[in-house]
Coordinates of C-alpha atoms and ligand atoms in Angstrom, one line a residue:
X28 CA -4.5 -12.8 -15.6
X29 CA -1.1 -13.1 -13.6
X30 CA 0.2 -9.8 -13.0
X31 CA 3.7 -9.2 -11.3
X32 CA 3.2 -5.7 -9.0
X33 CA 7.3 -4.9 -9.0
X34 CA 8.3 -2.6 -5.9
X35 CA 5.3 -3.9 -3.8
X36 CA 6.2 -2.6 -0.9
X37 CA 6.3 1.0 -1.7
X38 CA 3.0 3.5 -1.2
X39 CA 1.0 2.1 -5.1
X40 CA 2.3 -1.3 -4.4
X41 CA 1.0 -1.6 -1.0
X42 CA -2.4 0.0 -2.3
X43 CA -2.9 -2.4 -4.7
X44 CA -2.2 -5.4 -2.1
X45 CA -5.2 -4.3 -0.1
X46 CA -7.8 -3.6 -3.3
X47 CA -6.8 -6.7 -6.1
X48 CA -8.9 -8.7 -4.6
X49 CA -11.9 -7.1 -5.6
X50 CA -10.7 -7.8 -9.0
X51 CA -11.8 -11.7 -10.1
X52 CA -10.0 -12.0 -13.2
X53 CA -6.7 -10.7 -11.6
X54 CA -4.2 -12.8 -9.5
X55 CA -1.1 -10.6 -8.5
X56 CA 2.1 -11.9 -7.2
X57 CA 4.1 -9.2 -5.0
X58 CA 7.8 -8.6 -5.1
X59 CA 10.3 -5.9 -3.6
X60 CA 13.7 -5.8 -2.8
X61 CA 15.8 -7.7 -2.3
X62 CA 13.7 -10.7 -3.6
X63 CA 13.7 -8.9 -7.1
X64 CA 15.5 -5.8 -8.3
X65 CA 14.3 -5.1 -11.6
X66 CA 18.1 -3.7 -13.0
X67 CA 19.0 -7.7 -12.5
X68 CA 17.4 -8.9 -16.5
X69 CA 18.3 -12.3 -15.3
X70 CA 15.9 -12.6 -12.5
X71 CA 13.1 -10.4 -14.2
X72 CA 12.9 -12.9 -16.9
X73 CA 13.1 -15.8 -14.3
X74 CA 10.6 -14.6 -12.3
X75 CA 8.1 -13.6 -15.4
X76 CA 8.5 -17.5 -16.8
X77 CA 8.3 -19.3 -13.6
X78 CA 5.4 -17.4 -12.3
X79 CA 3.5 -17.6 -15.6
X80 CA 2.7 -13.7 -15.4
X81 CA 0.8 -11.8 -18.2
X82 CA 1.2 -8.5 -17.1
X83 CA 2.9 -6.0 -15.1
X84 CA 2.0 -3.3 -13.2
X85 CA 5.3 -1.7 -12.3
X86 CA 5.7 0.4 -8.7
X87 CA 9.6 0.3 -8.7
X88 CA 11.2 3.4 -8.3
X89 CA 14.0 5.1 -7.0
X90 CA 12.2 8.1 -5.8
X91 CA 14.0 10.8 -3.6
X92 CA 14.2 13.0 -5.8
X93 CA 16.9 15.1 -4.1
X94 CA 19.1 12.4 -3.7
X95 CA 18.8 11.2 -7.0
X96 CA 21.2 14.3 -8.1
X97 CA 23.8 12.7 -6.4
X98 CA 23.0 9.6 -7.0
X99 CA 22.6 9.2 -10.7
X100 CA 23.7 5.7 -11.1
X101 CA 21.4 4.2 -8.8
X102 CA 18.4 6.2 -10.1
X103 CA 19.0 5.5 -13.7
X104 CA 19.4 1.8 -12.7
X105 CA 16.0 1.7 -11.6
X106 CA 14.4 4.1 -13.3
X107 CA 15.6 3.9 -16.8
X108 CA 17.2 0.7 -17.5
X109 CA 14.8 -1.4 -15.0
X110 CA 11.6 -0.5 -17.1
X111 CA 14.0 -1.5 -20.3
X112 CA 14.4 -5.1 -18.7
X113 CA 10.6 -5.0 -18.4
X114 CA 10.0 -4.2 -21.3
X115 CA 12.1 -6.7 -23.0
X116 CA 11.0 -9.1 -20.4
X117 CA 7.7 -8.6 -21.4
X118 CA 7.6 -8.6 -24.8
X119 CA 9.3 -12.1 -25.0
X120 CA 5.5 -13.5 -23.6
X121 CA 3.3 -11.2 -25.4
X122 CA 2.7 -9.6 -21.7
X123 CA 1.0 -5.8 -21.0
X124 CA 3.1 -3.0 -19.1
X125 CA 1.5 -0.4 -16.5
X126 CA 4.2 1.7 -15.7
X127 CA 3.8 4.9 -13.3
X128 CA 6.2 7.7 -14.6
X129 CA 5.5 11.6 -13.4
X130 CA 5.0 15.5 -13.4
X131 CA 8.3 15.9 -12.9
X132 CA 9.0 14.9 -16.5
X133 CA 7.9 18.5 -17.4
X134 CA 9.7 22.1 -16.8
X135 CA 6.6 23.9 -15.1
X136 CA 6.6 26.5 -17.6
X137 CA 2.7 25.5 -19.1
X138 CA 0.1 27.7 -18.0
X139 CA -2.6 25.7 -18.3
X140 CA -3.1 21.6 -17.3
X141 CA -0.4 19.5 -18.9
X142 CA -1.6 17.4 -22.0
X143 CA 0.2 14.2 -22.6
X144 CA 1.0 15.6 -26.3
X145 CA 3.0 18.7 -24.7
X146 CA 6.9 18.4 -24.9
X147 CA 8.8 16.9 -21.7
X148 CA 11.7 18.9 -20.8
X149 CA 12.5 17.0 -17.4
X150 CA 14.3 20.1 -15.1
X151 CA 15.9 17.2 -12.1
X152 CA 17.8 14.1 -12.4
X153 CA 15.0 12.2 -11.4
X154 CA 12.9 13.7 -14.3
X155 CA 15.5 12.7 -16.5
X156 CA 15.4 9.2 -15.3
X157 CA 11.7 9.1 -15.3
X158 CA 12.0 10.2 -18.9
X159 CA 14.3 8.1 -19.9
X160 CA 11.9 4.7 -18.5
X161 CA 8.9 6.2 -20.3
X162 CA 11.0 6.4 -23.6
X163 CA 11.9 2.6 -22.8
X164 CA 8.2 1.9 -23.0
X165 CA 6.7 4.2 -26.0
X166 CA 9.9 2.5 -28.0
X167 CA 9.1 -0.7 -27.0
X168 CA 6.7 -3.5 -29.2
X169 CA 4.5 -4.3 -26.1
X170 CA 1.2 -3.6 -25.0
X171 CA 1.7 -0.8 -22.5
X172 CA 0.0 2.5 -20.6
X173 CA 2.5 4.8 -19.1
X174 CA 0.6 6.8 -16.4
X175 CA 2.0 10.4 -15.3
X176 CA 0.6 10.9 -11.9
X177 CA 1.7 13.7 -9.2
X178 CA 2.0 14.6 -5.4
X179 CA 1.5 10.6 -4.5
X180 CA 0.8 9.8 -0.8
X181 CA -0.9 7.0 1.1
X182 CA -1.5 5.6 4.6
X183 CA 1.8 3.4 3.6
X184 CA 5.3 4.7 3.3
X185 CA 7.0 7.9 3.9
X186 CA 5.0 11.4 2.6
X187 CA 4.1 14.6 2.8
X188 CA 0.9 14.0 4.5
X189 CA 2.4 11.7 7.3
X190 CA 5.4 14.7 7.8
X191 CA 2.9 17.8 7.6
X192 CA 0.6 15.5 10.4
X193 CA 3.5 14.5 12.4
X194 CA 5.2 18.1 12.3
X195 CA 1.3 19.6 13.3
X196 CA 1.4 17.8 16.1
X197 CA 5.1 18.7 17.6
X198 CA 5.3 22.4 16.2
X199 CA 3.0 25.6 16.8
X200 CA 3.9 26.9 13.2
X201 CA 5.7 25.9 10.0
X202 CA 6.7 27.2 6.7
X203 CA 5.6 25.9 3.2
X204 CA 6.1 26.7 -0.2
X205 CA 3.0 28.3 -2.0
X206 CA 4.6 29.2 -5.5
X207 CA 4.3 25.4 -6.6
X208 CA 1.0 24.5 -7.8
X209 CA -0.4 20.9 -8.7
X210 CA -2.2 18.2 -7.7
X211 CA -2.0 15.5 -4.8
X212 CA -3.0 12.1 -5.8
X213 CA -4.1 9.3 -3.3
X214 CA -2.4 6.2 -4.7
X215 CA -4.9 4.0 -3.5
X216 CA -7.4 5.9 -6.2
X217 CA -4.5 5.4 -8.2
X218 CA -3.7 1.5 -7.7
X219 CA -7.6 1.2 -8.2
X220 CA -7.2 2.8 -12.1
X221 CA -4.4 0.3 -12.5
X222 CA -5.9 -2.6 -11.4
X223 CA -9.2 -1.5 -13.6
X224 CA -7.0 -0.8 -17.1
X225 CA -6.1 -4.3 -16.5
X226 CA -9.7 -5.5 -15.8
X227 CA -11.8 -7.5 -18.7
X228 CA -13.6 -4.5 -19.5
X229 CA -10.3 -2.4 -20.2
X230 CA -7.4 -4.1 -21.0
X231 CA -9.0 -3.9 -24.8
X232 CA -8.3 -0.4 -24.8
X233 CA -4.9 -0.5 -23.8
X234 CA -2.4 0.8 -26.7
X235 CA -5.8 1.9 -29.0
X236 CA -4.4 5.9 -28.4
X237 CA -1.1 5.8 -27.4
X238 CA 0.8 4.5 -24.2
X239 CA 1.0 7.5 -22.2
X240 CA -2.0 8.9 -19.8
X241 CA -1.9 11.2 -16.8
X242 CA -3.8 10.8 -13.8
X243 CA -4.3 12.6 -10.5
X244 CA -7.0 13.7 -8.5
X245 CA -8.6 16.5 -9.9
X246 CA -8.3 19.8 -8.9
X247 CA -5.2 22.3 -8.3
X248 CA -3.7 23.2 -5.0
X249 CA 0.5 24.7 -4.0
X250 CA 2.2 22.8 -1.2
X251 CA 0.4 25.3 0.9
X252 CA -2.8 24.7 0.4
X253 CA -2.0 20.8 0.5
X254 CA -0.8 21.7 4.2
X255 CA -3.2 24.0 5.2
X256 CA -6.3 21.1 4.7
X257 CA -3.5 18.6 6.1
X258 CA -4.4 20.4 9.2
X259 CA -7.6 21.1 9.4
X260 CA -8.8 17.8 8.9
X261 CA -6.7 16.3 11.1
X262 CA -7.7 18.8 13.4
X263 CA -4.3 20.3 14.1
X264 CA -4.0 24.0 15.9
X265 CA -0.9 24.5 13.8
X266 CA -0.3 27.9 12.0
X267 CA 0.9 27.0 8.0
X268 CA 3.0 30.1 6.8
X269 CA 3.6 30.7 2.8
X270 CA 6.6 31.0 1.6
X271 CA 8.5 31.4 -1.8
X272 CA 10.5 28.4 -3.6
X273 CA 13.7 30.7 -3.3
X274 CA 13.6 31.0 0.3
X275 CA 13.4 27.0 0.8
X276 CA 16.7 25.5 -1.5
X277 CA 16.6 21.9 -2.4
X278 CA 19.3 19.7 -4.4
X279 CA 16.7 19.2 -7.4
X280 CA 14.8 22.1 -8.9
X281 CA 11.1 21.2 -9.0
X282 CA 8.3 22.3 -11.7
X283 CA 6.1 25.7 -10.8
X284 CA 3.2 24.4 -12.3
X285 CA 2.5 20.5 -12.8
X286 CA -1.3 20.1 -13.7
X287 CA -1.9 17.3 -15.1
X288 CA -5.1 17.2 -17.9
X289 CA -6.8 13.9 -17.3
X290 CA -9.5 14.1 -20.1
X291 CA -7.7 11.0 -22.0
X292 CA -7.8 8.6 -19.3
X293 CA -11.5 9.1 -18.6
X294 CA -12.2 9.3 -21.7
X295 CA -10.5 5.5 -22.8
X296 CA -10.8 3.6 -19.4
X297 CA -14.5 5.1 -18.5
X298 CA -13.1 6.3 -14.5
X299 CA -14.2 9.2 -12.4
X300 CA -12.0 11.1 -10.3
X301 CA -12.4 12.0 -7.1
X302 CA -11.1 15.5 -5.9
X303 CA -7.9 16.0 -4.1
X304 CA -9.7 17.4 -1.1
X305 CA -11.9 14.3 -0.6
X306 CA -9.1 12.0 -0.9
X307 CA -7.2 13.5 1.3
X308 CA -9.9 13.3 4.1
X309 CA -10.4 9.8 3.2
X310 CA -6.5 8.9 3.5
X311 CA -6.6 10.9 7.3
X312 CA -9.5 9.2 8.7
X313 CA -7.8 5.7 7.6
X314 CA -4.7 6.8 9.3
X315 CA -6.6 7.5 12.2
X316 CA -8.4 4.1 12.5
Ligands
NAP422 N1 5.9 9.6 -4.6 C1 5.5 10.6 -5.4 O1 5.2 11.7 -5.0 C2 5.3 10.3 -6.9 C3 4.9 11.4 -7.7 C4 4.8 11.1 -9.1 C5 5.1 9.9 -9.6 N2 5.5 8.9 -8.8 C6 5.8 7.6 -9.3 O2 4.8 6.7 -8.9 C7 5.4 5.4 -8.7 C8 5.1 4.8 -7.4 O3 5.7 5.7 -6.4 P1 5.7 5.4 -4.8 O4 5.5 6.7 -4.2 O5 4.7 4.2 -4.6 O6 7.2 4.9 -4.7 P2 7.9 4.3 -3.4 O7 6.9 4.4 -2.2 O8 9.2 5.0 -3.3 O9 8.1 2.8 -3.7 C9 9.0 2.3 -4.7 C10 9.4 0.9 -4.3 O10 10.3 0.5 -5.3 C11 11.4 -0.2 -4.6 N3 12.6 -0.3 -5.4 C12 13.6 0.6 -5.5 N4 14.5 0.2 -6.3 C13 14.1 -1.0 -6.8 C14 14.6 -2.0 -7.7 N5 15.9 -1.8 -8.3 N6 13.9 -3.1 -8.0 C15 12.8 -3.3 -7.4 N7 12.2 -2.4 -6.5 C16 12.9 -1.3 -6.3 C17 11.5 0.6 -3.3 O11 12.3 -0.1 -2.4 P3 13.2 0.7 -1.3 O12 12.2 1.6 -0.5 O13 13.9 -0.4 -0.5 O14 14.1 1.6 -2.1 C18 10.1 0.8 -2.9 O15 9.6 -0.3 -2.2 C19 6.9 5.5 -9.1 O16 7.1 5.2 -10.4 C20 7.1 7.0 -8.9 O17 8.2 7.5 -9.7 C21 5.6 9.1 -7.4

């Protein structure tokens, strides 16, 4: 199987450079910016034919999620009309979709984990976006799984790991919100569950319930208790103070509560889960190497 990994050289795209070649039955051809922008249908249908690719696992995103209030345009080009030009792209060879979409497509009103049956009522502009790709896929005739992850950080790219680290290690104390809860998610745990959907031993599965799945690590933390283990395991003497959403503004408003309920996943694609807190050690100890 070909498979086209679209905004490689974000934090899931870079993951899944380092781990596909575990994978035998899976070649993957990498492509970014400038090289492809997937709001150009031209060159997404190019690339798909010239490259003989079966499938696509798609990391593109415009994903600052303040600036995507001001900057509608831009994020519904990527996020909304991009995963349309997949789509159509795709279902022109008979090709399969991954597409990564998010908690932020919820309000943060549920009390309890987030199903994929609940009702989306996307509260940001990126949400909205987000929504609007996912709706590009369910509608779609392809073979496709829509995964709703959270919290995503890695030893690549910009996140909140790499600022709470570097902050630890210039500042004696800092202030974090505690009244979001949720769950991080190390994206190389999941680049490794889109690289297995896709695997021999999956892909038969894909579609047999419905496109959309969430996955993150399992367990539920607030931004505070994220910062708090942050650290400790990287052994950081800095102080991490609580503090309410209204005392920190931001452009976009962001859900309360954004568990995600993973029973479907492991239920279809047979994977375990490792917990947030483990993950997170192994993403610091890799960033120390
Ligand atoms: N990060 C999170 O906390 C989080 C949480 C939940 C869900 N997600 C979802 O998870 C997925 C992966 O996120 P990530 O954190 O790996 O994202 P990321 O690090 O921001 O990577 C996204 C990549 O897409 C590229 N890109 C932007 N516009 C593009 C376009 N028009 N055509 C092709 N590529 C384009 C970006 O390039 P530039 O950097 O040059 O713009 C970047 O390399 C996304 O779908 C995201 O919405 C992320």
């Amino acid at each position: 199987m070909r498979v086209l990994i679209t905004g490689s050289n974000g934090q899931l795209g870079s993951e899944i450079k380092e781990l596909y070649t575990k994978y035998d039955n899976i070649e993957c051809i990498f492509k970014d910016l400038p090289e492809l922008d997937i709001y150009d249908a031209d060159s997404v249908n190019s690339l798909i034919s010239d490259e003989h690719i079966n499938a696509v696992i798609n990391c593109a995103a415009y994903t600052s999620v303040d600036k995507a209030e001001e900057n509608v345009e831009i994020a519904e080009r990527v996020n909304s009309i991009g995963v349309y030009n997949l789509v159509e792209a795709l279902d022109k060879i008979n090709g399969k979709l991954i597409h990564i979409s998010t908690d932020y497509v919820f309000d943060g009103n549920n009390l309890q984990p987030y199903k994929e049956s609940d009702p989306t009522c996307p509260i940001s502009v990126y949400g909205k976006t987000k929504r609007a790709g996912e709706l590009a896929v369910i509608n779609g005739k392809i073979d496709a799984v829509v995964i709703r992850t959270s919290w995503l950080y890695s030893t690549f790219g910009d996140n909140f790991v790499k600022s709470m680290l570097k902050l630890g290690n210039e500042k004696q104390s800092l202030n974090v919100i505690s009244d979001q809860v949720g769950t991080p998610t190390y994206a190389r745990n999941l680049a490794k569950v889109c690289l297995e959907i896709l695997s021999s031993s999956n892909k038969e599965n894909i579609n047999k319930n419905g496109k959309i799945y969430h996955y993150s690590n399992e367990g539920i933390a607030s931004w505070y208790d994220f910062a708090v283990l942050i650290m400790e395991i990287g052994g950081l003497d800095c102080k991490v103070n609580p503090i309410q959403t209204k005392d920190y503004p931001t452009l976009a408003k962001r859900p309360r509560y954004s568990v995600l309920n993973k029973k479907k996943i492991k239920a279809d694609f047979k994977i375990e889960i490792p917990n947030w807190e483990e993950s997170l050690k192994e993403c610091i100890i890799k960033l120390k190497q």
